[in-house]
Amino acid sequence: KAGVTQTPRYLIKTRGQQVTLSCSPISGHRSVSWYQQTPGQGLQFLFEYFSETQRNKGNFPGRFSGRQFSNSRSEMNVSTLELGDSALYLCASSPVAAADTQYFGPGTRLTVL
Amino acid sequence: GNSVTQMEGPVTLSEEAFLTINCTYTATGYPSLFWYVQYPGEGLQLLLKATKADDKGSNKGFEATYRKETTSFHLEKGSVQVSDSAVYFCALRTQTGANNLFFGTGTRLTVIP
């Protein structure tokens, strides 16, 4: 089976712009979670989608949003980018909700100038 | 709240040395505990897990035992190799049924020949 794929792998944006990141989970997986990884804050949970519904949300401002499509692919959007949004954004999928094993993609490296 | 405290790095060891990376947690109830590994330029890979007290997770020579009395999940390996050089993250998932993981800050391990 193919693993979790994320596109694009690298992005450079400027402050004030918006960005959309994409995640394709492993075939058959219905849960997709997003995480932000920065040197200062480490790995922090953004949100989780299951069957097109947001099940859980971390402590991030409303500029961070996401959605999931009927084929389980997920997108996250960040509006009005700030310098502090520069990070590695990781997507993880699992076959069901509350699964003990999540499979991570390689991440999208976002740089905000 | 839920949190994971992990041994500060970086850790530098000679090949075949013994490795311990300490991890303690705070959580309500009975969380599941994980060790993830991140190789340079890659996403996270699940290394091992334990879902209840006294369980021992093991994989690729690494081991960790879920100790509820000390709220710990220390990672050990008897003889490290150069290929083990990576960043190691301890994480927990609560019982609530959500898929969000709480991560420690990560410990960078460098193994020198």
Short mmCIF file of C-alpha atoms in Angstrom, two decimals, chain B residues 7 15 74 111-113:
data_model
loop_
_atom_site.label_atom_id
_atom_site.label_comp_id
_atom_site.label_asym_id
_atom_site.label_seq_id
_atom_site.Cartn_x
_atom_site.Cartn_y
_atom_site.Cartn_z
CA MET B 7 14.83 13.99 28.41
CA GLU B 15 28.29 2.59 18.49
CA HIS B 74 11.55 5.16 29.12
CA VAL B 111 25.64 7.62 17.24
CA ILE B 112 29.27 7.87 16.24
CA PRO B 113 31.29 4.95 14.85
#
